[in-house]
Amino acid sequence: MKRMGLMLTLAAVLLPLACKVAKKHRLSRKPVVVLDMDVVAERSLPGRAAAQYIRTVKNILHRSVEETRLAWQGREQTPEGIRAISQAQSNYQQQLALYQKKLDNEIGDIVSAAVRSWLSRNKHVAAVVPADETLGYNKTADITRQIMAEVDWYKPSFPPLPRTRANRAVL
């Protein structure tokens, strides 16, 4: 019995202390926040500029394919015509993929710099995680608007636009 009384007394003293330590530990942990990368890419100024730029690139590259088709009009079913048009279409796909990768890298670098800048001012946050890589999150953890405001300060630098056959002839 004495032993049981001692255990209860000890528990009564240690339990509030343990709760206090647990609460302090829980409050001292830094939160993790989330960022919706799709929203940043679609709605930020650099993201919209990149979307417009890639549309322009697609138009220029498509024009180059059409110029090749016109150059082989009437002879497009010959082996040389088929090869030339196939080469133009393949070039279109390769160039478009290359430009898209460069744009993705540029926007990724801008978002990374904005996140680093934001984290330097918000030292209480442990990490920023892409929203689509979570199983779910509370809306209070979403910092997309704050990062978008940061991203909008950056000016993207895009590679020179591709040249069509007509542009090359003029140059």
GROMACS .gro file of N, CA and C in nm:
model
  513
    1MET      N    1   0.079  -0.118   0.000
    1MET     CA    2   0.000   0.000   0.000
    1MET      C    3   0.084   0.125   0.000
    2LYS      N    4   0.189   0.125   0.085
    2LYS     CA    5   0.274   0.242   0.090
    2LYS      C    6   0.336   0.266  -0.047
    3ARG      N    7   0.373   0.158  -0.107
    3ARG     CA    8   0.435   0.168  -0.240
    3ARG      C    9   0.337   0.229  -0.340
    4MET      N   10   0.210   0.190  -0.336
    4MET     CA   11   0.109   0.244  -0.426
    4MET      C   12   0.088   0.392  -0.400
    5GLY      N   13   0.087   0.431  -0.273
    5GLY     CA   14   0.070   0.572  -0.237
    5GLY      C   15   0.187   0.655  -0.287
    6LEU      N   16   0.309   0.599  -0.274
    6LEU     CA   17   0.429   0.667  -0.323
    6LEU      C   18   0.423   0.684  -0.473
    7MET      N   19   0.377   0.582  -0.544
    7MET     CA   20   0.367   0.589  -0.690
    7MET      C   21   0.265   0.695  -0.732
    8LEU      N   22   0.153   0.700  -0.662
    8LEU     CA   23   0.051   0.800  -0.695
    8LEU      C   24   0.102   0.941  -0.667
    9THR      N   25   0.171   0.959  -0.559
    9THR     CA   26   0.228   1.090  -0.526
    9THR      C   27   0.332   1.129  -0.629
   10LEU      N   28   0.416   1.035  -0.663
   10LEU     CA   29   0.519   1.061  -0.763
   10LEU      C   30   0.454   1.095  -0.898
   11ALA      N   31   0.350   1.021  -0.936
   11ALA     CA   32   0.280   1.047  -1.062
   11ALA      C   33   0.215   1.185  -1.058
   12ALA      N   34   0.158   1.221  -0.944
   12ALA     CA   35   0.092   1.352  -0.930
   12ALA      C   36   0.192   1.465  -0.947
   13VAL      N   37   0.314   1.444  -0.903
   13VAL     CA   38   0.417   1.547  -0.916
   13VAL      C   39   0.477   1.548  -1.056
   14LEU      N   40   0.505   1.429  -1.109
   14LEU     CA   41   0.573   1.420  -1.237
   14LEU      C   42   0.482   1.443  -1.357
   15LEU      N   43   0.355   1.410  -1.347
   15LEU     CA   44   0.265   1.424  -1.461
   15LEU      C   45   0.253   1.569  -1.508
   16PRO      N   46   0.228   1.665  -1.420
   16PRO     CA   47   0.223   1.804  -1.468
   16PRO      C   48   0.358   1.851  -1.525
   17LEU      N   49   0.466   1.803  -1.466
   17LEU     CA   50   0.599   1.838  -1.517
   17LEU      C   51   0.620   1.780  -1.656
   18ALA      N   52   0.580   1.654  -1.674
   18ALA     CA   53   0.591   1.590  -1.806
   18ALA      C   54   0.505   1.660  -1.909
   19CYS      N   55   0.384   1.699  -1.870
   19CYS     CA   56   0.295   1.772  -1.962
   19CYS      C   57   0.357   1.905  -2.002
   20LYS      N   58   0.418   1.972  -1.904
   20LYS     CA   59   0.480   2.102  -1.932
   20LYS      C   60   0.597   2.085  -2.029
   21VAL      N   61   0.679   1.983  -2.009
   21VAL     CA   62   0.793   1.956  -2.097
   21VAL      C   63   0.744   1.919  -2.236
   22ALA      N   64   0.640   1.835  -2.244
   22ALA     CA   65   0.585   1.794  -2.374
   22ALA      C   66   0.529   1.915  -2.448
   23LYS      N   67   0.459   2.001  -2.376
   23LYS     CA   68   0.401   2.120  -2.440
   23LYS      C   69   0.511   2.212  -2.489
   24LYS      N   70   0.615   2.230  -2.408
   24LYS     CA   71   0.726   2.316  -2.449
   24LYS      C   72   0.795   2.259  -2.572
   25HIS      N   73   0.814   2.127  -2.574
   25HIS     CA   74   0.878   2.062  -2.689
   25HIS      C   75   0.791   2.077  -2.814
   26ARG      N   76   0.661   2.057  -2.796
   26ARG     CA   77   0.569   2.067  -2.909
   26ARG      C   78   0.568   2.210  -2.964
   27LEU      N   79   0.573   2.308  -2.879
   27LEU     CA   80   0.571   2.448  -2.924
   27LEU      C   81   0.705   2.492  -2.982
   28SER      N   82   0.812   2.426  -2.942
   28SER     CA   83   0.943   2.467  -2.991
   28SER      C   84   0.974   2.413  -3.130
   29ARG      N   85   0.900   2.310  -3.174
   29ARG     CA   86   0.923   2.255  -3.307
   29ARG      C   87   0.881   2.357  -3.412
   30LYS      N   88   0.960   2.366  -3.515
   30LYS     CA   89   0.930   2.459  -3.623
   30LYS      C   90   0.827   2.398  -3.717
   31PRO      N   91   0.733   2.478  -3.763
   31PRO     CA   92   0.632   2.424  -3.855
   31PRO      C   93   0.686   2.407  -3.996
   32VAL      N   94   0.619   2.322  -4.070
   32VAL     CA   95   0.646   2.302  -4.211
   32VAL      C   96   0.528   2.366  -4.285
   33VAL      N   97   0.557   2.441  -4.390
   33VAL     CA   98   0.452   2.507  -4.468
   33VAL      C   99   0.453   2.451  -4.610
   34VAL      N  100   0.346   2.477  -4.683
   34VAL     CA  101   0.334   2.423  -4.818
   34VAL      C  102   0.320   2.535  -4.921
   35LEU      N  103   0.360   2.502  -5.043
   35LEU     CA  104   0.356   2.596  -5.154
   35LEU      C  105   0.296   2.526  -5.274
   36ASP      N  106   0.193   2.584  -5.333
   36ASP     CA  107   0.129   2.529  -5.452
   36ASP      C  108   0.205   2.579  -5.575
   37MET      N  109   0.294   2.495  -5.626
   37MET     CA  110   0.381   2.534  -5.738
   37MET      C  111   0.301   2.562  -5.865
   38ASP      N  112   0.192   2.488  -5.887
   38ASP     CA  113   0.111   2.510  -6.007
   38ASP      C  114   0.050   2.651  -6.007
   39VAL      N  115   0.002   2.695  -5.892
   39VAL     CA  116  -0.055   2.830  -5.882
   39VAL      C  117   0.052   2.935  -5.908
   40VAL      N  118   0.170   2.915  -5.852
   40VAL     CA  119   0.280   3.010  -5.874
   40VAL      C  120   0.316   3.015  -6.023
   41ALA      N  121   0.325   2.899  -6.087
   41ALA     CA  122   0.362   2.894  -6.228
   41ALA      C  123   0.256   2.958  -6.317
   42GLU      N  124   0.129   2.942  -6.282
   42GLU     CA  125   0.021   2.993  -6.365
   42GLU      C  126  -0.012   3.139  -6.340
   43ARG      N  127   0.002   3.186  -6.217
   43ARG     CA  128  -0.049   3.319  -6.183
   43ARG      C  129   0.057   3.424  -6.155
   44SER      N  130   0.180   3.384  -6.130
   44SER     CA  131   0.283   3.484  -6.101
   44SER      C  132   0.324   3.556  -6.229
   45LEU      N  133   0.382   3.673  -6.215
   45LEU     CA  134   0.426   3.748  -6.333
   45LEU      C  135   0.530   3.671  -6.414
   46PRO      N  136   0.636   3.616  -6.350
   46PRO     CA  137   0.731   3.538  -6.429
   46PRO      C  138   0.668   3.413  -6.491
   47GLY      N  139   0.575   3.349  -6.421
   47GLY     CA  140   0.509   3.231  -6.476
   47GLY      C  141   0.425   3.264  -6.597
   48ARG      N  142   0.352   3.375  -6.591
   48ARG     CA  143   0.271   3.416  -6.707
   48ARG      C  144   0.361   3.459  -6.822
   49ALA      N  145   0.473   3.525  -6.792
   49ALA     CA  146   0.567   3.565  -6.898
   49ALA      C  147   0.626   3.440  -6.964
   50ALA      N  148   0.655   3.338  -6.886
   50ALA     CA  149   0.709   3.214  -6.942
   50ALA      C  150   0.605   3.145  -7.030
   51ALA      N  151   0.480   3.146  -6.989
   51ALA     CA  152   0.373   3.085  -7.070
   51ALA      C  153   0.358   3.157  -7.203
   52GLN      N  154   0.364   3.289  -7.199
   52GLN     CA  155   0.355   3.366  -7.324
   52GLN      C  156   0.477   3.340  -7.412
   53TYR      N  157   0.593   3.332  -7.352
   53TYR     CA  158   0.716   3.307  -7.426
   53TYR      C  159   0.710   3.171  -7.496
   54ILE      N  160   0.663   3.067  -7.425
   54ILE     CA  161   0.659   2.933  -7.485
   54ILE      C  162   0.555   2.928  -7.596
   55ARG      N  163   0.446   3.005  -7.584
   55ARG     CA  164   0.350   3.012  -7.695
   55ARG      C  165   0.415   3.074  -7.818
   56THR      N  166   0.495   3.176  -7.799
   56THR     CA  167   0.566   3.239  -7.910
   56THR      C  168   0.664   3.141  -7.973
   57VAL      N  169   0.737   3.069  -7.890
   57VAL     CA  170   0.833   2.969  -7.940
   57VAL      C  171   0.759   2.863  -8.022
   58LYS      N  172   0.646   2.814  -7.971
   58LYS     CA  173   0.568   2.714  -8.043
   58LYS      C  174   0.526   2.767  -8.180
   59ASN      N  175   0.480   2.892  -8.184
   59ASN     CA  176   0.437   2.951  -8.312
   59ASN      C  177   0.553   2.960  -8.410
   60ILE      N  178   0.668   3.002  -8.364
   60ILE     CA  179   0.785   3.014  -8.452
   60ILE      C  180   0.827   2.876  -8.502
   61LEU      N  181   0.835   2.780  -8.412
   61LEU     CA  182   0.877   2.645  -8.452
   61LEU      C  183   0.774   2.581  -8.545
   62HIS      N  184   0.646   2.604  -8.519
   62HIS     CA  185   0.541   2.550  -8.606
   62HIS      C  186   0.549   2.614  -8.745
   63ARG      N  187   0.578   2.742  -8.749
   63ARG     CA  188   0.593   2.812  -8.877
   63ARG      C  189   0.708   2.751  -8.957
   64SER      N  190   0.813   2.711  -8.889
   64SER     CA  191   0.926   2.648  -8.956
   64SER      C  192   0.885   2.515  -9.019
   65VAL      N  193   0.802   2.437  -8.948
   65VAL     CA  194   0.753   2.310  -9.004
   65VAL      C  195   0.665   2.339  -9.126
   66GLU      N  196   0.580   2.437  -9.115
   66GLU     CA  197   0.491   2.472  -9.226
   66GLU      C  198   0.570   2.523  -9.347
   67GLU      N  199   0.678   2.597  -9.323
   67GLU     CA  200   0.763   2.643  -9.433
   67GLU      C  201   0.826   2.522  -9.505
   68THR      N  202   0.866   2.423  -9.429
   68THR     CA  203   0.923   2.302  -9.488
   68THR      C  204   0.817   2.229  -9.571
   69ARG      N  205   0.696   2.220  -9.518
   69ARG     CA  206   0.588   2.155  -9.594
   69ARG      C  207   0.561   2.230  -9.725
   70LEU      N  208   0.559   2.362  -9.717
   70LEU     CA  209   0.536   2.442  -9.837
   70LEU      C  210   0.649   2.424  -9.938
   71ALA      N  211   0.771   2.416  -9.887
   71ALA     CA  212   0.886   2.399  -9.977
   71ALA      C  213   0.879   2.265 -10.051
   72TRP      N  214   0.816   2.165  -9.989
   72TRP     CA  215   0.807   2.032 -10.050
   72TRP      C  216   0.667   2.004 -10.105
   73GLN      N  217   0.586   2.107 -10.116
   73GLN     CA  218   0.449   2.089 -10.165
   73GLN      C  219   0.451   2.026 -10.305
   74GLY      N  220   0.368   1.926 -10.321
   74GLY     CA  221   0.364   1.853 -10.448
   74GLY      C  222   0.465   1.739 -10.452
   75ARG      N  223   0.568   1.745 -10.366
   75ARG     CA  224   0.669   1.639 -10.361
   75ARG      C  225   0.681   1.581 -10.221
   76GLU      N  226   0.577   1.606 -10.139
   76GLU     CA  227   0.586   1.560  -9.999
   76GLU      C  228   0.582   1.409  -9.983
   77GLN      N  229   0.538   1.337 -10.083
   77GLN     CA  230   0.533   1.190 -10.074
   77GLN      C  231   0.661   1.124 -10.128
   78THR      N  232   0.753   1.203 -10.180
   78THR     CA  233   0.881   1.147 -10.225
   78THR      C  234   0.964   1.113 -10.102
   79PRO      N  235   1.059   1.021 -10.115
   79PRO     CA  236   1.143   0.987  -9.998
   79PRO      C  237   1.214   1.110  -9.940
   80GLU      N  238   1.261   1.200 -10.027
   80GLU     CA  239   1.330   1.320  -9.978
   80GLU      C  240   1.232   1.412  -9.905
   81GLY      N  241   1.112   1.427  -9.959
   81GLY     CA  242   1.009   1.512  -9.897
   81GLY      C  243   0.966   1.458  -9.762
   82ILE      N  244   0.943   1.327  -9.758
   82ILE     CA  245   0.905   1.264  -9.632
   82ILE      C  246   1.015   1.283  -9.528
   83ARG      N  247   1.140   1.266  -9.570
   83ARG     CA  248   1.254   1.282  -9.478
   83ARG      C  249   1.265   1.427  -9.431
   84ALA      N  250   1.250   1.522  -9.521
   84ALA     CA  251   1.262   1.664  -9.484
   84ALA      C  252   1.151   1.706  -9.387
   85ILE      N  253   1.029   1.663  -9.416
   85ILE     CA  254   0.916   1.700  -9.329
   85ILE      C  255   0.929   1.630  -9.194
   86SER      N  256   0.969   1.505  -9.194
   86SER     CA  257   0.990   1.432  -9.068
   86SER      C  258   1.099   1.498  -8.985
   87GLN      N  259   1.206   1.539  -9.055
   87GLN     CA  260   1.316   1.606  -8.985
   87GLN      C  261   1.269   1.739  -8.924
   88ALA      N  262   1.187   1.812  -8.998
   88ALA     CA  263   1.135   1.940  -8.947
   88ALA      C  264   1.046   1.916  -8.824
   89GLN      N  265   0.962   1.813  -8.830
   89GLN     CA  266   0.876   1.782  -8.715
   89GLN      C  267   0.957   1.734  -8.595
   90SER      N  268   1.058   1.654  -8.620
   90SER     CA  269   1.145   1.608  -8.513
   90SER      C  270   1.219   1.726  -8.450
   91ASN      N  271   1.267   1.815  -8.535
   91ASN     CA  272   1.336   1.935  -8.486
   91ASN      C  273   1.241   2.019  -8.401
   92TYR      N  274   1.115   2.030  -8.444
   92TYR     CA  275   1.014   2.104  -8.368
   92TYR      C  276   1.002   2.046  -8.226
   93GLN      N  277   0.988   1.914  -8.217
   93GLN     CA  278   0.973   1.849  -8.086
   93GLN      C  279   1.097   1.867  -7.998
   94GLN      N  280   1.214   1.850  -8.058
   94GLN     CA  281   1.339   1.862  -7.981
   94GLN      C  282   1.359   2.005  -7.932
   95GLN      N  283   1.338   2.101  -8.020
   95GLN     CA  284   1.357   2.241  -7.983
   95GLN      C  285   1.255   2.283  -7.877
   96LEU      N  286   1.130   2.241  -7.894
   96LEU     CA  287   1.027   2.276  -7.797
   96LEU      C  288   1.061   2.218  -7.659
   97ALA      N  289   1.105   2.094  -7.656
   97ALA     CA  290   1.144   2.031  -7.528
   97ALA      C  291   1.261   2.105  -7.465
   98LEU      N  292   1.357   2.146  -7.547
   98LEU     CA  293   1.473   2.220  -7.496
   98LEU      C  294   1.432   2.355  -7.437
   99TYR      N  295   1.348   2.428  -7.510
   99TYR     CA  296   1.301   2.557  -7.459
   99TYR      C  297   1.218   2.539  -7.333
  100GLN      N  298   1.132   2.437  -7.329
  100GLN     CA  299   1.048   2.414  -7.212
  100GLN      C  300   1.135   2.383  -7.090
  101LYS      N  301   1.240   2.304  -7.110
  101LYS     CA  302   1.330   2.271  -6.999
  101LYS      C  303   1.400   2.396  -6.948
  102LYS      N  304   1.446   2.481  -7.041
  102LYS     CA  305   1.512   2.605  -6.999
  102LYS      C  306   1.418   2.695  -6.920
  103LEU      N  307   1.292   2.703  -6.966
  103LEU     CA  308   1.195   2.785  -6.895
  103LEU      C  309   1.163   2.726  -6.757
  104ASP      N  310   1.147   2.595  -6.751
  104ASP     CA  311   1.120   2.531  -6.623
  104ASP      C  312   1.234   2.556  -6.525
  105ASN      N  313   1.357   2.547  -6.573
  105ASN     CA  314   1.473   2.574  -6.487
  105ASN      C  315   1.475   2.719  -6.441
  106GLU      N  316   1.444   2.812  -6.531
  106GLU     CA  317   1.444   2.954  -6.496
  106GLU      C  318   1.338   2.983  -6.390
  107ILE      N  319   1.217   2.934  -6.411
  107ILE     CA  320   1.110   2.957  -6.314
  107ILE      C  321   1.142   2.886  -6.183
  108GLY      N  322   1.196   2.766  -6.190
  108GLY     CA  323   1.237   2.694  -6.069
  108GLY      C  324   1.342   2.770  -5.990
  109ASP      N  325   1.438   2.829  -6.060
  109ASP     CA  326   1.541   2.909  -5.992
  109ASP      C  327   1.480   3.032  -5.925
  110ILE      N  328   1.386   3.095  -5.992
  110ILE     CA  329   1.320   3.213  -5.936
  110ILE      C  330   1.241   3.175  -5.811
  111VAL      N  331   1.165   3.067  -5.818
  111VAL     CA  332   1.086   3.023  -5.702
  111VAL      C  333   1.178   2.984  -5.588
  112SER      N  334   1.286   2.915  -5.618
  112SER     CA  335   1.382   2.876  -5.512
  112SER      C  336   1.441   2.999  -5.445
  113ALA      N  337   1.479   3.098  -5.523
  113ALA     CA  338   1.534   3.222  -5.465
  113ALA      C  339   1.429   3.293  -5.380
  114ALA      N  340   1.305   3.294  -5.426
  114ALA     CA  341   1.198   3.359  -5.350
  114ALA      C  342   1.173   3.284  -5.219
  115VAL      N  343   1.175   3.154  -5.222
  115VAL     CA  344   1.154   3.074  -5.101
  115VAL      C  345   1.269   3.096  -5.003
  116ARG      N  346   1.392   3.097  -5.054
  116ARG     CA  347   1.507   3.123  -4.965
  116ARG      C  348   1.495   3.261  -4.901
  117SER      N  349   1.456   3.359  -4.979
  117SER     CA  350   1.438   3.494  -4.926
  117SER      C  351   1.329   3.497  -4.819
  118TRP      N  352   1.218   3.430  -4.847
  118TRP     CA  353   1.107   3.426  -4.752
  118TRP      C  354   1.150   3.355  -4.623
  119LEU      N  355   1.220   3.242  -4.638
  119LEU     CA  356   1.266   3.168  -4.520
  119LEU      C  357   1.365   3.249  -4.436
  120SER      N  358   1.445   3.332  -4.500
  120SER     CA  359   1.541   3.413  -4.424
  120SER      C  360   1.468   3.513  -4.333
  121ARG      N  361   1.348   3.552  -4.372
  121ARG     CA  362   1.269   3.644  -4.289
  121ARG      C  363   1.174   3.570  -4.195
  122ASN      N  364   1.152   3.443  -4.217
  122ASN     CA  365   1.060   3.363  -4.137
  122ASN      C  366   1.135   3.244  -4.078
  123LYS      N  367   1.225   3.274  -3.988
  123LYS     CA  368   1.313   3.172  -3.930
  123LYS      C  369   1.238   3.071  -3.844
  124HIS      N  370   1.114   3.101  -3.808
  124HIS     CA  371   1.035   3.008  -3.727
  124HIS      C  372   0.984   2.890  -3.809
  125VAL      N  373   1.001   2.895  -3.940
  125VAL     CA  374   0.954   2.787  -4.028
  125VAL      C  375   1.069   2.693  -4.059
  126ALA      N  376   1.043   2.564  -4.049
  126ALA     CA  377   1.148   2.464  -4.072
  126ALA      C  378   1.169   2.437  -4.220
  127ALA      N  379   1.060   2.428  -4.297
  127ALA     CA  380   1.074   2.391  -4.438
  127ALA      C  381   0.951   2.433  -4.517
  128VAL      N  382   0.971   2.445  -4.649
  128VAL     CA  383   0.862   2.470  -4.743
  128VAL      C  384   0.855   2.348  -4.833
  129VAL      N  385   0.737   2.287  -4.840
  129VAL     CA  386   0.717   2.164  -4.915
  129VAL      C  387   0.616   2.190  -5.026
  130PRO      N  388   0.639   2.136  -5.147
  130PRO     CA  389   0.539   2.150  -5.253
  130PRO      C  390   0.406   2.087  -5.210
  131ALA      N  391   0.296   2.157  -5.233
  131ALA     CA  392   0.164   2.110  -5.189
  131ALA      C  393   0.127   1.977  -5.251
  132ASP      N  394   0.166   1.954  -5.376
  132ASP     CA  395   0.127   1.829  -5.442
  132ASP      C  396   0.207   1.709  -5.393
  133GLU      N  397   0.304   1.729  -5.307
  133GLU     CA  398   0.381   1.619  -5.251
  133GLU      C  399   0.339   1.585  -5.108
  134THR      N  400   0.225   1.642  -5.066
  134THR     CA  401   0.174   1.612  -4.933
  134THR      C  402   0.050   1.524  -4.945
  135LEU      N  403   0.015   1.460  -4.838
  135LEU     CA  404  -0.108   1.383  -4.834
  135LEU      C  405  -0.227   1.473  -4.801
  136GLY      N  406  -0.197   1.591  -4.757
  136GLY     CA  407  -0.298   1.690  -4.719
  136GLY      C  408  -0.236   1.790  -4.625
  137TYR      N  409  -0.301   1.903  -4.613
  137TYR     CA  410  -0.249   2.007  -4.524
  137TYR      C  411  -0.361   2.103  -4.485
  138ASN      N  412  -0.339   2.171  -4.378
  138ASN     CA  413  -0.430   2.272  -4.330
  138ASN      C  414  -0.405   2.400  -4.410
  139LYS      N  415  -0.509   2.469  -4.446
  139LYS     CA  416  -0.495   2.591  -4.528
  139LYS      C  417  -0.408   2.697  -4.461
  140THR      N  418  -0.396   2.693  -4.330
  140THR     CA  419  -0.310   2.790  -4.262
  140THR      C  420  -0.162   2.765  -4.291
  141ALA      N  421  -0.130   2.645  -4.340
  141ALA     CA  422   0.008   2.613  -4.374
  141ALA      C  423   0.045   2.656  -4.515
  142ASP      N  424  -0.053   2.703  -4.594
  142ASP     CA  425  -0.031   2.742  -4.734
  142ASP      C  426   0.026   2.883  -4.742
  143ILE      N  427   0.146   2.895  -4.798
  143ILE     CA  428   0.211   3.027  -4.811
  143ILE      C  429   0.223   3.069  -4.958
  144THR      N  430   0.140   3.012  -5.043
  144THR     CA  431   0.150   3.037  -5.187
  144THR      C  432   0.141   3.186  -5.218
  145ARG      N  433   0.046   3.256  -5.160
  145ARG     CA  434   0.029   3.400  -5.190
  145ARG      C  435   0.152   3.481  -5.148
  146GLN      N  436   0.208   3.444  -5.035
  146GLN     CA  437   0.326   3.516  -4.988
  146GLN      C  438   0.445   3.494  -5.081
  147ILE      N  439   0.462   3.371  -5.126
  147ILE     CA  440   0.572   3.340  -5.217
  147ILE      C  441   0.547   3.404  -5.353
  148MET      N  442   0.422   3.406  -5.399
  148MET     CA  443   0.391   3.471  -5.527
  148MET      C  444   0.426   3.619  -5.523
  149ALA      N  445   0.398   3.684  -5.411
  149ALA     CA  446   0.435   3.825  -5.397
  149ALA      C  447   0.586   3.842  -5.408
  150GLU      N  448   0.658   3.747  -5.353
  150GLU     CA  449   0.805   3.749  -5.359
  150GLU      C  450   0.854   3.721  -5.502
  151VAL      N  451   0.793   3.621  -5.566
  151VAL     CA  452   0.832   3.581  -5.702
  151VAL      C  453   0.810   3.696  -5.801
  152ASP      N  454   0.704   3.773  -5.780
  152ASP     CA  455   0.671   3.881  -5.873
  152ASP      C  456   0.777   3.990  -5.880
  153TRP      N  457   0.869   3.993  -5.785
  153TRP     CA  458   0.977   4.090  -5.788
  153TRP      C  459   1.088   4.051  -5.885
  154TYR      N  460   1.092   3.925  -5.924
  154TYR     CA  461   1.199   3.875  -6.009
  154TYR      C  462   1.165   3.892  -6.156
  155LYS      N  463   1.266   3.922  -6.234
  155LYS     CA  464   1.252   3.932  -6.380
  155LYS      C  465   1.317   3.808  -6.442
  156PRO      N  466   1.238   3.729  -6.514
  156PRO     CA  467   1.297   3.610  -6.576
  156PRO      C  468   1.383   3.647  -6.696
  157SER      N  469   1.483   3.566  -6.722
  157SER     CA  470   1.565   3.586  -6.843
  157SER      C  471   1.547   3.463  -6.930
  158PHE      N  472   1.492   3.483  -7.047
  158PHE     CA  473   1.464   3.373  -7.137
  158PHE      C  474   1.569   3.368  -7.247
  159PRO      N  475   1.593   3.249  -7.303
  159PRO     CA  476   1.689   3.237  -7.413
  159PRO      C  477   1.635   3.307  -7.537
  160PRO      N  478   1.722   3.341  -7.631
  160PRO     CA  479   1.675   3.406  -7.754
  160PRO      C  480   1.572   3.317  -7.825
  161LEU      N  481   1.479   3.380  -7.891
  161LEU     CA  482   1.377   3.306  -7.966
  161LEU      C  483   1.440   3.232  -8.083
  162PRO      N  484   1.383   3.119  -8.121
  162PRO     CA  485   1.436   3.046  -8.238
  162PRO      C  486   1.412   3.128  -8.365
  163ARG      N  487   1.491   3.098  -8.467
  163ARG     CA  488   1.475   3.167  -8.595
  163ARG      C  489   1.416   3.072  -8.696
  164THR      N  490   1.325   3.123  -8.776
  164THR     CA  491   1.268   3.043  -8.884
  164THR      C  492   1.359   3.052  -9.005
  165ARG      N  493   1.329   2.973  -9.104
  165ARG     CA  494   1.407   2.974  -9.228
  165ARG      C  495   1.406   3.114  -9.291
  166ALA      N  496   1.289   3.180  -9.288
  166ALA     CA  497   1.277   3.315  -9.344
  166ALA      C  498   1.362   3.414  -9.266
  167ASN      N  499   1.364   3.401  -9.132
  167ASN     CA  500   1.447   3.489  -9.050
  167ASN      C  501   1.594   3.468  -9.079
  168ARG      N  502   1.635   3.344  -9.101
  168ARG     CA  503   1.775   3.315  -9.128
  168ARG      C  504   1.818   3.374  -9.262
  169ALA      N  505   1.728   3.374  -9.359
  169ALA     CA  506   1.761   3.428  -9.491
  169ALA      C  507   1.784   3.578  -9.485
  170VAL      N  508   1.706   3.647  -9.399
  170VAL     CA  509   1.720   3.792  -9.384
  170VAL      C  510   1.850   3.827  -9.315
  171LEU      N  511   1.888   3.744  -9.216
  171LEU     CA  512   2.011   3.771  -9.140
  171LEU      C  513   2.128   3.734  -9.224
   0.00000   0.00000   0.00000
